[in-house]
Structure formats: C-alpha cells, structure tokens
GROMACS .gro file of C-alpha atoms in nm:
model
  288
    1UNK     CA    1   7.045  19.109   4.037
    2UNK     CA    2   6.677  18.978   3.997
    3UNK     CA    3   6.401  19.188   4.130
    4UNK     CA    4   6.137  18.933   4.276
    5UNK     CA    5   5.890  19.210   4.415
    6UNK     CA    6   5.515  19.266   4.267
    7UNK     CA    7   5.591  18.918   4.090
    8UNK     CA    8   5.508  18.545   4.204
    9UNK     CA    9   5.802  18.515   4.435
   10UNK     CA   10   5.637  18.847   4.607
   11UNK     CA   11   5.308  18.678   4.758
   12UNK     CA   12   5.058  18.913   4.916
   13UNK     CA   13   4.802  18.661   5.062
   14UNK     CA   14   4.740  18.295   5.192
   15UNK     CA   15   4.642  18.175   4.801
   16UNK     CA   16   4.971  18.316   4.661
   17UNK     CA   17   5.168  18.177   4.897
   18UNK     CA   18   5.041  17.814   4.910
   19UNK     CA   19   5.126  17.870   4.488
   20UNK     CA   20   5.472  17.965   4.574
   21UNK     CA   21   5.534  17.693   4.776
   22UNK     CA   22   5.407  17.425   4.532
   23UNK     CA   23   5.613  17.535   4.252
   24UNK     CA   24   5.884  17.550   4.487
   25UNK     CA   25   5.812  17.170   4.562
   26UNK     CA   26   5.791  17.038   4.221
   27UNK     CA   27   6.050  17.236   4.151
   28UNK     CA   28   6.296  17.041   4.411
   29UNK     CA   29   6.125  16.753   4.306
   30UNK     CA   30   6.237  16.791   3.925
   31UNK     CA   31   6.600  16.856   4.035
   32UNK     CA   32   6.619  16.527   4.287
   33UNK     CA   33   6.667  16.400   3.870
   34UNK     CA   34   6.793  16.712   3.689
   35UNK     CA   35   7.136  16.722   3.959
   36UNK     CA   36   7.225  16.328   3.982
   37UNK     CA   37   7.169  16.304   3.589
   38UNK     CA   38   7.405  16.586   3.552
   39UNK     CA   39   7.664  16.473   3.782
   40UNK     CA   40   7.610  16.139   3.636
   41UNK     CA   41   7.661  16.283   3.252
   42UNK     CA   42   7.989  16.437   3.363
   43UNK     CA   43   8.096  16.090   3.572
   44UNK     CA   44   8.071  15.897   3.301
   45UNK     CA   45   8.275  16.107   3.046
   46UNK     CA   46   8.537  16.120   3.301
   47UNK     CA   47   8.518  15.787   3.370
   48UNK     CA   48   8.489  15.613   3.048
   49UNK     CA   49   8.809  15.862   2.953
   50UNK     CA   50   9.075  15.736   2.696
   51UNK     CA   51   9.359  15.735   2.948
   52UNK     CA   52   9.157  15.503   3.187
   53UNK     CA   53   9.283  15.190   3.186
   54UNK     CA   54   9.067  15.056   3.485
   55UNK     CA   55   8.745  15.152   3.246
   56UNK     CA   56   8.624  14.787   3.069
   57UNK     CA   57   8.488  14.736   2.786
   58UNK     CA   58   8.155  14.525   2.727
   59UNK     CA   59   8.081  14.499   2.350
   60UNK     CA   60   7.836  14.154   2.448
   61UNK     CA   61   7.688  14.347   2.736
   62UNK     CA   62   7.280  14.435   2.668
   63UNK     CA   63   7.122  14.376   3.029
   64UNK     CA   64   7.116  14.511   3.325
   65UNK     CA   65   6.830  14.450   3.598
   66UNK     CA   66   6.891  14.693   3.821
   67UNK     CA   67   6.991  14.963   3.637
   68UNK     CA   68   6.632  14.876   3.439
   69UNK     CA   69   6.438  14.948   3.804
   70UNK     CA   70   6.661  15.221   3.848
   71UNK     CA   71   6.590  15.386   3.526
   72UNK     CA   72   6.229  15.327   3.570
   73UNK     CA   73   6.193  15.343   3.926
   74UNK     CA   74   6.250  15.686   3.951
   75UNK     CA   75   6.062  15.854   3.697
   76UNK     CA   76   5.822  15.675   3.838
   77UNK     CA   77   5.839  15.795   4.191
   78UNK     CA   78   5.880  16.163   4.008
   79UNK     CA   79   5.530  16.135   3.862
   80UNK     CA   80   5.369  16.018   4.169
   81UNK     CA   81   5.507  16.299   4.394
   82UNK     CA   82   5.443  16.614   4.127
   83UNK     CA   83   5.077  16.396   4.026
   84UNK     CA   84   5.002  16.394   4.459
   85UNK     CA   85   5.122  16.757   4.491
   86UNK     CA   86   4.910  16.878   4.227
   87UNK     CA   87   4.596  16.621   4.292
   88UNK     CA   88   4.597  16.839   4.636
   89UNK     CA   89   4.667  17.133   4.612
   90UNK     CA   90   4.407  17.143   4.274
   91UNK     CA   91   4.156  17.029   4.582
   92UNK     CA   92   4.296  17.298   4.861
   93UNK     CA   93   4.322  17.559   4.601
   94UNK     CA   94   3.953  17.522   4.448
   95UNK     CA   95   3.907  17.889   4.322
   96UNK     CA   96   3.517  17.779   4.428
   97UNK     CA   97   3.646  17.771   4.808
   98UNK     CA   98   3.585  18.027   5.049
   99UNK     CA   99   3.879  18.154   5.264
  100UNK     CA  100   3.855  18.176   5.618
  101UNK     CA  101   3.479  18.358   5.778
  102UNK     CA  102   3.218  18.318   5.494
  103UNK     CA  103   3.024  18.608   5.699
  104UNK     CA  104   3.302  18.856   5.616
  105UNK     CA  105   3.407  18.751   5.287
  106UNK     CA  106   3.339  19.068   5.043
  107UNK     CA  107   3.146  18.989   4.702
  108UNK     CA  108   3.247  19.153   4.371
  109UNK     CA  109   3.081  19.079   4.017
  110UNK     CA  110   3.407  19.182   3.757
  111UNK     CA  111   3.315  19.210   3.366
  112UNK     CA  112   3.607  19.187   3.142
  113UNK     CA  113   3.542  19.500   2.879
  114UNK     CA  114   3.724  19.579   2.558
  115UNK     CA  115   3.961  19.663   2.704
  116UNK     CA  116   3.863  19.728   3.048
  117UNK     CA  117   3.799  19.596   3.397
  118UNK     CA  118   3.426  19.670   3.613
  119UNK     CA  119   3.411  19.577   3.905
  120UNK     CA  120   3.062  19.606   4.115
  121UNK     CA  121   3.024  19.597   4.487
  122UNK     CA  122   2.630  19.492   4.511
  123UNK     CA  123   2.608  19.479   4.875
  124UNK     CA  124   2.756  19.899   4.866
  125UNK     CA  125   2.607  19.964   4.520
  126UNK     CA  126   2.924  20.105   4.383
  127UNK     CA  127   3.138  20.064   4.071
  128UNK     CA  128   3.479  20.116   3.969
  129UNK     CA  129   3.686  20.119   3.613
  130UNK     CA  130   4.021  19.969   3.619
  131UNK     CA  131   4.049  19.960   4.066
  132UNK     CA  132   3.958  19.733   4.257
  133UNK     CA  133   3.945  19.838   4.653
  134UNK     CA  134   3.930  19.567   4.905
  135UNK     CA  135   3.995  19.528   5.261
  136UNK     CA  136   4.315  19.361   5.383
  137UNK     CA  137   4.286  19.018   5.581
  138UNK     CA  138   3.947  18.984   5.477
  139UNK     CA  139   3.810  18.734   5.172
  140UNK     CA  140   3.751  18.869   4.852
  141UNK     CA  141   3.490  18.698   4.630
  142UNK     CA  142   3.465  18.769   4.267
  143UNK     CA  143   3.265  18.667   4.021
  144UNK     CA  144   3.312  18.699   3.667
  145UNK     CA  145   3.254  18.787   3.334
  146UNK     CA  146   3.307  18.923   3.000
  147UNK     CA  147   3.116  19.127   2.790
  148UNK     CA  148   3.290  18.981   2.480
  149UNK     CA  149   3.546  18.785   2.400
  150UNK     CA  150   3.746  18.559   2.689
  151UNK     CA  151   3.968  18.691   2.893
  152UNK     CA  152   4.199  18.634   3.194
  153UNK     CA  153   4.215  18.781   3.550
  154UNK     CA  154   4.498  18.743   3.731
  155UNK     CA  155   4.670  18.956   4.003
  156UNK     CA  156   4.998  18.807   4.066
  157UNK     CA  157   5.047  18.884   4.391
  158UNK     CA  158   4.768  18.711   4.533
  159UNK     CA  159   4.734  18.408   4.321
  160UNK     CA  160   4.504  18.216   4.076
  161UNK     CA  161   4.432  18.300   3.757
  162UNK     CA  162   4.099  18.271   3.642
  163UNK     CA  163   3.913  18.280   3.305
  164UNK     CA  164   3.626  18.515   3.275
  165UNK     CA  165   3.353  18.416   2.961
  166UNK     CA  166   3.041  18.609   2.786
  167UNK     CA  167   2.798  18.432   2.918
  168UNK     CA  168   2.905  18.222   3.237
  169UNK     CA  169   3.057  18.349   3.575
  170UNK     CA  170   3.311  18.198   3.684
  171UNK     CA  171   3.429  18.259   4.093
  172UNK     CA  172   3.726  18.319   4.263
  173UNK     CA  173   3.846  18.343   4.616
  174UNK     CA  174   4.125  18.593   4.684
  175UNK     CA  175   4.253  18.768   5.004
  176UNK     CA  176   4.521  19.048   5.045
  177UNK     CA  177   4.695  18.961   5.397
  178UNK     CA  178   4.885  19.338   5.397
  179UNK     CA  179   4.817  19.639   5.304
  180UNK     CA  180   4.945  19.799   4.923
  181UNK     CA  181   4.891  19.841   4.581
  182UNK     CA  182   4.895  19.533   4.396
  183UNK     CA  183   4.940  19.553   4.022
  184UNK     CA  184   4.674  19.291   3.831
  185UNK     CA  185   4.653  19.278   3.442
  186UNK     CA  186   4.493  19.057   3.161
  187UNK     CA  187   4.648  18.775   3.067
  188UNK     CA  188   4.522  18.713   2.794
  189UNK     CA  189   4.538  18.860   2.438
  190UNK     CA  190   4.257  18.972   2.339
  191UNK     CA  191   4.281  19.291   2.066
  192UNK     CA  192   4.444  19.598   2.052
  193UNK     CA  193   4.452  19.761   2.377
  194UNK     CA  194   4.537  19.408   2.573
  195UNK     CA  195   4.867  19.500   2.657
  196UNK     CA  196   4.727  19.847   2.856
  197UNK     CA  197   4.428  19.667   3.025
  198UNK     CA  198   4.560  19.660   3.355
  199UNK     CA  199   4.412  19.719   3.678
  200UNK     CA  200   4.553  19.828   4.041
  201UNK     CA  201   4.408  19.606   4.386
  202UNK     CA  202   4.451  19.872   4.669
  203UNK     CA  203   4.419  19.657   5.005
  204UNK     CA  204   4.367  19.936   5.320
  205UNK     CA  205   4.285  19.840   5.639
  206UNK     CA  206   3.902  19.793   5.748
  207UNK     CA  207   3.808  20.139   5.871
  208UNK     CA  208   3.965  20.289   5.501
  209UNK     CA  209   3.746  20.105   5.353
  210UNK     CA  210   3.468  20.148   5.515
  211UNK     CA  211   3.535  20.530   5.439
  212UNK     CA  212   3.634  20.456   5.131
  213UNK     CA  213   3.264  20.313   5.070
  214UNK     CA  214   3.100  20.603   5.197
  215UNK     CA  215   3.263  20.855   5.001
  216UNK     CA  216   3.211  20.668   4.694
  217UNK     CA  217   2.855  20.648   4.764
  218UNK     CA  218   2.852  21.029   4.802
  219UNK     CA  219   2.993  21.097   4.515
  220UNK     CA  220   2.803  21.077   4.179
  221UNK     CA  221   2.743  20.939   3.873
  222UNK     CA  222   2.531  20.638   3.839
  223UNK     CA  223   2.629  20.324   3.634
  224UNK     CA  224   2.287  20.289   3.462
  225UNK     CA  225   2.232  20.030   3.130
  226UNK     CA  226   2.255  20.320   2.953
  227UNK     CA  227   2.588  20.405   3.071
  228UNK     CA  228   2.702  20.018   3.089
  229UNK     CA  229   2.601  20.035   2.702
  230UNK     CA  230   2.879  20.365   2.613
  231UNK     CA  231   3.140  20.155   2.869
  232UNK     CA  232   3.098  19.863   2.606
  233UNK     CA  233   3.303  20.089   2.365
  234UNK     CA  234   3.642  19.990   2.281
  235UNK     CA  235   3.877  20.212   2.451
  236UNK     CA  236   4.257  20.167   2.570
  237UNK     CA  237   4.414  20.271   2.869
  238UNK     CA  238   4.153  20.379   3.057
  239UNK     CA  239   4.188  20.601   3.371
  240UNK     CA  240   4.039  20.484   3.728
  241UNK     CA  241   3.705  20.593   3.852
  242UNK     CA  242   3.429  20.493   4.067
  243UNK     CA  243   3.016  20.487   4.030
  244UNK     CA  244   2.822  20.622   4.356
  245UNK     CA  245   2.528  20.368   4.239
  246UNK     CA  246   2.488  20.099   4.006
  247UNK     CA  247   2.095  19.981   3.839
  248UNK     CA  248   2.023  19.687   4.053
  249UNK     CA  249   2.077  19.347   3.839
  250UNK     CA  250   2.300  19.502   3.591
  251UNK     CA  251   2.519  19.244   3.661
  252UNK     CA  252   2.292  18.952   3.606
  253UNK     CA  253   2.177  19.162   3.267
  254UNK     CA  254   2.554  19.168   3.137
  255UNK     CA  255   2.502  18.738   3.174
  256UNK     CA  256   2.225  18.717   2.927
  257UNK     CA  257   2.324  19.010   2.636
  258UNK     CA  258   2.481  18.683   2.474
  259UNK     CA  259   2.180  18.487   2.478
  260UNK     CA  260   2.002  18.486   2.141
  261UNK     CA  261   1.650  18.422   2.288
  262UNK     CA  262   1.380  18.660   2.390
  263UNK     CA  263   1.524  18.703   2.746
  264UNK     CA  264   1.847  18.917   2.598
  265UNK     CA  265   1.855  19.261   2.818
  266UNK     CA  266   2.165  19.431   2.652
  267UNK     CA  267   2.238  19.510   2.308
  268UNK     CA  268   2.452  19.758   2.124
  269UNK     CA  269   2.497  19.871   1.762
  270UNK     CA  270   2.745  19.966   1.568
  271UNK     CA  271   2.662  20.384   1.640
  272UNK     CA  272   2.806  20.309   1.944
  273UNK     CA  273   3.160  20.191   1.883
  274UNK     CA  274   3.159  20.560   1.642
  275UNK     CA  275   3.120  20.805   1.929
  276UNK     CA  276   3.319  20.912   2.206
  277UNK     CA  277   3.344  20.750   2.568
  278UNK     CA  278   3.155  21.049   2.706
  279UNK     CA  279   3.306  21.054   3.104
  280UNK     CA  280   3.111  21.332   3.276
  281UNK     CA  281   2.976  21.293   3.634
  282UNK     CA  282   3.207  20.967   3.716
  283UNK     CA  283   3.481  21.037   3.971
  284UNK     CA  284   3.786  20.985   3.813
  285UNK     CA  285   4.027  20.793   4.045
  286UNK     CA  286   4.420  20.980   4.040
  287UNK     CA  287   4.565  21.051   3.696
  288UNK     CA  288   4.629  20.671   3.556
   0.00000   0.00000   0.00000
C-alpha cells in the first residue's frame, strides 16, 4: 500500500491544498478523454472481430463530418479546460501574492549555500541553518537568493517550489495550517552535497514560536559578515544551528556579492575552501 504521508498528497497549508486540487482537477479532465478512448478501443476490437457477421467493411469510405467534429472538439475542450485551470491557478497561487493578514506575516530571508540553507529573521535579528521555525496559521513571506549556483526551494507539504538565484531576490508566500515538522529539500541538482541539502520546517503555536525566538536571542553566536564567509565554504550534511544576532543588512550584502562593480561587499578567496568550518559559538539544534 502506498504511503502518501509527508508528500504532495498530504498538504498542510492553503497553497499545497490548492495545488493538490489543481492536480486532481487536471487528472479528472484528462481521464475524461483517456477512459473513453480505452473503452472505444476495446469496443472496436470486439465489434470488428472476424466472427461478427453484423460488422460491415466499407473499403470506399473516406469521410464523416460527425466523426471529424467529435475527434477535434474533444481535444479542443480539454485544452480549454486545462488552460483555464492553469490560468486561474497561476494567478491565484502567484508566489508573490500575500496570504491572509499582511500585518501578521513573518518575514524570513533565505540564502541557498553549498550545501545548506541559511534562514534570517530580520525582525528578530536571529538566523538559523537548515532549520526553519514558523508559527502555525500565520503567513510566512520568504525572500530568497543564492550565494552561487541556482537552487530550488521546496517544502512539499506546504507547496510552491521556487528558484533562488545569485544577485536576485525571489518571493514566496507560504503558511502551515497545523503544527508539526515538515521536510524541506533542494529540488535542483547543485553539486556533490545536493542530496543532503535538506532542512526541517517546524510549525509551532504562536506562544511556542515567541518562546523559541527569546531563547534563540538569549543564546550565543553572531552571524557577522566574516562568519557568513565561513558559511560559504562547501560542506555536506550540516547540523542545524542558530545565531542569536545577525549583522544588519547582511542579506542585502549577499544580494550584491556577485556584482562585479564597486558595490561588491562580500568576496571569498580560495583559502576559505581549504579550511574546515568552525562551529564554535553557535547553537546546534538536536543531533541533525
């Protein structure tokens, strides 16, 4: 028996629920063509069997207006239905479109690194690696960029895959309707550590989220520009960790790091990649 728990067919947010409905509707529309074709194929084979004396062979037949209308109208209707659903869904599920109350939206800045995810909470001045803590039933606005190669951010149970690209910022709105831990992945190959470039989205109550923020702020470790340069070193299967402070404007500096002009703020040299990451003064989350 197939287990759909934890994937696209187990949505835990409004975006994922809407995407599942679109997938189901599109499947029904296509089955409206596939099933009759299968039935007609079997029916034709049975009716024109050699032992059926009522089946007529018409060697000079070449045209039927009714058949022409049928074989062209059905695919046209399918295209209209699928195109309409795609059009409406693309606008309703626009990643930039806010969800619910904008005032309650939690902002998170996301940077895809080799091979880990950095999450910055600008309002609270904290950051995490490979761990995203969010309050349940609260809209989340994610602003994404990349430190280098293009990557793909996806939390299957919350919906809407989106790309992160160096020097650019993309926006994604998500929401978790229930408490729990939902796996997030990199959905695009980006090198040796791609398969371990995973993270957890932990959805908790508002009170638990506020307590987590206070606990994180009271911890140790600051995410400065220098420490970010350390994070740039490629690493595989990093443990989740938190930073109690984040240098102001760090995300904006990351956006400019691939700028070849005078505004370039962050650069790394080959020596950075020849040393191991120092995890001292950061808070590790669990045993991940």
